[in-house]
mmCIF file of C-alpha atoms in Angstrom:
data_model
loop_
_atom_site.group_PDB
_atom_site.id
_atom_site.type_symbol
_atom_site.label_atom_id
_atom_site.label_comp_id
_atom_site.label_asym_id
_atom_site.label_seq_id
_atom_site.Cartn_x
_atom_site.Cartn_y
_atom_site.Cartn_z
ATOM 1 C CA MET H 1 0.135 -0.046 -0.170
ATOM 2 C CA LEU H 2 1.428 3.351 -0.847
ATOM 3 C CA GLU H 3 1.916 5.829 1.933
ATOM 4 C CA THR H 4 -0.797 8.323 0.532
ATOM 5 C CA GLU H 5 -3.413 5.325 0.553
ATOM 6 C CA VAL H 6 -2.504 4.598 4.272
ATOM 7 C CA LYS H 7 -3.088 8.338 5.028
ATOM 8 C CA VAL H 8 -6.225 8.404 3.262
ATOM 9 C CA LEU H 9 -7.458 5.261 5.079
ATOM 10 C CA GLY H 10 -6.405 6.424 8.315
ATOM 11 C CA ALA H 11 -8.314 9.629 7.903
ATOM 12 C CA HIS H 12 -11.294 7.907 6.597
ATOM 13 C CA LEU H 13 -11.571 5.610 9.736
ATOM 14 C CA MET H 14 -10.844 8.617 12.357
ATOM 15 C CA THR H 15 -10.487 6.381 15.178
ATOM 16 C CA LYS H 16 -8.754 8.990 17.580
ATOM 17 C CA LYS H 17 -10.504 12.193 19.007
ATOM 18 C CA GLN H 18 -7.601 14.562 17.869
ATOM 19 C CA GLN H 19 -7.999 13.154 14.286
ATOM 20 C CA PHE H 20 -11.898 13.636 14.523
ATOM 21 C CA LEU H 21 -11.556 17.316 15.804
ATOM 22 C CA SER H 22 -9.127 17.836 12.716
ATOM 23 C CA GLU H 23 -11.285 16.621 10.010
ATOM 24 C CA HIS H 24 -14.414 18.253 11.534
ATOM 25 C CA ASN H 25 -12.861 21.443 11.678
ATOM 26 C CA ARG H 26 -11.494 20.918 8.375
ATOM 27 C CA LEU H 27 -14.963 20.526 6.870
ATOM 28 C CA ALA H 28 -16.712 22.936 9.220
ATOM 29 C CA SER H 29 -17.487 26.722 8.742
ATOM 30 C CA LEU H 30 -15.914 28.990 11.035
ATOM 31 C CA ASP H 31 -18.958 29.168 13.340
ATOM 32 C CA MET H 32 -19.088 25.399 13.515
ATOM 33 C CA GLN H 33 -15.400 24.994 14.771
ATOM 34 C CA ALA H 34 -14.863 22.623 17.920
ATOM 35 C CA THR H 35 -12.678 22.437 20.444
ATOM 36 C CA ALA H 36 -11.242 19.214 22.401
ATOM 37 C CA SER H 37 -13.350 20.372 25.169
ATOM 38 C CA MET H 38 -16.658 20.348 23.346
ATOM 39 C CA LEU H 39 -15.757 16.854 21.981
ATOM 40 C CA THR H 40 -15.148 15.646 25.870
ATOM 41 C CA LEU H 41 -18.429 17.141 26.808
ATOM 42 C CA PHE H 42 -20.237 15.512 23.817
ATOM 43 C CA LYS H 43 -18.814 12.041 24.666
ATOM 44 C CA ILE H 44 -20.072 12.307 28.100
ATOM 45 C CA GLU H 45 -23.395 13.405 27.263
ATOM 46 C CA LYS H 46 -23.874 10.754 24.238
ATOM 47 C CA ALA H 47 -22.158 7.910 25.772
ATOM 48 C CA SER H 48 -24.428 5.546 24.119
ATOM 49 C CA LEU H 49 -22.797 6.488 20.772
ATOM 50 C CA PHE H 50 -19.396 5.043 21.874
ATOM 51 C CA LYS H 51 -19.731 1.746 22.663
ATOM 52 C CA ASP H 52 -17.016 0.846 20.230
ATOM 53 C CA LYS H 53 -15.057 3.597 21.870
ATOM 54 C CA ASN H 54 -14.277 4.876 18.243
ATOM 55 C CA TRP H 55 -14.232 8.368 16.907
ATOM 56 C CA SER H 56 -15.353 7.602 13.627
ATOM 57 C CA ILE H 57 -16.202 10.611 11.555
ATOM 58 C CA ASP H 58 -19.131 8.873 9.432
ATOM 59 C CA LYS H 59 -20.773 7.732 12.564
ATOM 60 C CA LEU H 60 -20.260 10.636 14.728
ATOM 61 C CA ARG H 61 -20.135 13.815 12.761
ATOM 62 C CA ARG H 62 -23.743 14.201 12.314
ATOM 63 C CA PRO H 63 -24.546 13.520 15.518
ATOM 64 C CA PHE H 64 -22.059 16.092 17.089
ATOM 65 C CA ILE H 65 -23.396 18.909 14.692
ATOM 66 C CA PHE H 66 -26.970 18.262 15.904
ATOM 67 C CA TRP H 67 -25.326 18.441 19.461
ATOM 68 C CA LEU H 68 -23.389 21.560 18.639
ATOM 69 C CA THR H 69 -26.343 23.590 17.084
ATOM 70 C CA SER H 70 -28.312 22.700 20.034
ATOM 71 C CA LEU H 71 -25.834 24.567 22.712
ATOM 72 C CA THR H 72 -26.706 28.102 23.460
ATOM 73 C CA PRO H 73 -23.888 30.840 22.995
ATOM 74 C CA LYS H 74 -23.611 30.927 26.797
ATOM 75 C CA GLU H 75 -23.076 27.003 27.005
ATOM 76 C CA LYS H 76 -20.295 27.359 23.967
ATOM 77 C CA GLU H 77 -18.727 29.883 25.816
ATOM 78 C CA ASP H 78 -18.701 27.997 29.041
ATOM 79 C CA ILE H 79 -17.248 25.203 27.315
ATOM 80 C CA ILE H 80 -14.489 27.334 25.865
ATOM 81 C CA LYS H 81 -13.715 28.548 28.987
ATOM 82 C CA ILE H 82 -12.975 25.518 30.632
ATOM 83 C CA ARG H 83 -10.507 24.744 28.131
ATOM 84 C CA LYS H 84 -8.673 27.573 28.776
ATOM 85 C CA VAL H 85 -8.588 26.972 32.888
#
């Protein structure tokens, strides 16, 4: 397998939180950018989605976007502040 094919395959599977965050933010508009703190809270609140402990972009991105858009501006601000503490 070529190195570029491995990278594409690895990016498609998105098994790590940081990979998910990177891919989501690459695809998202500025107002939909996420932080690691947001992903942590999402995983806590939507634990049933993580039975396989995988951060699959195909499986989780849509539920994450729904969850993210349900947050109030104050909730988003509070999550971002947690990251800075």
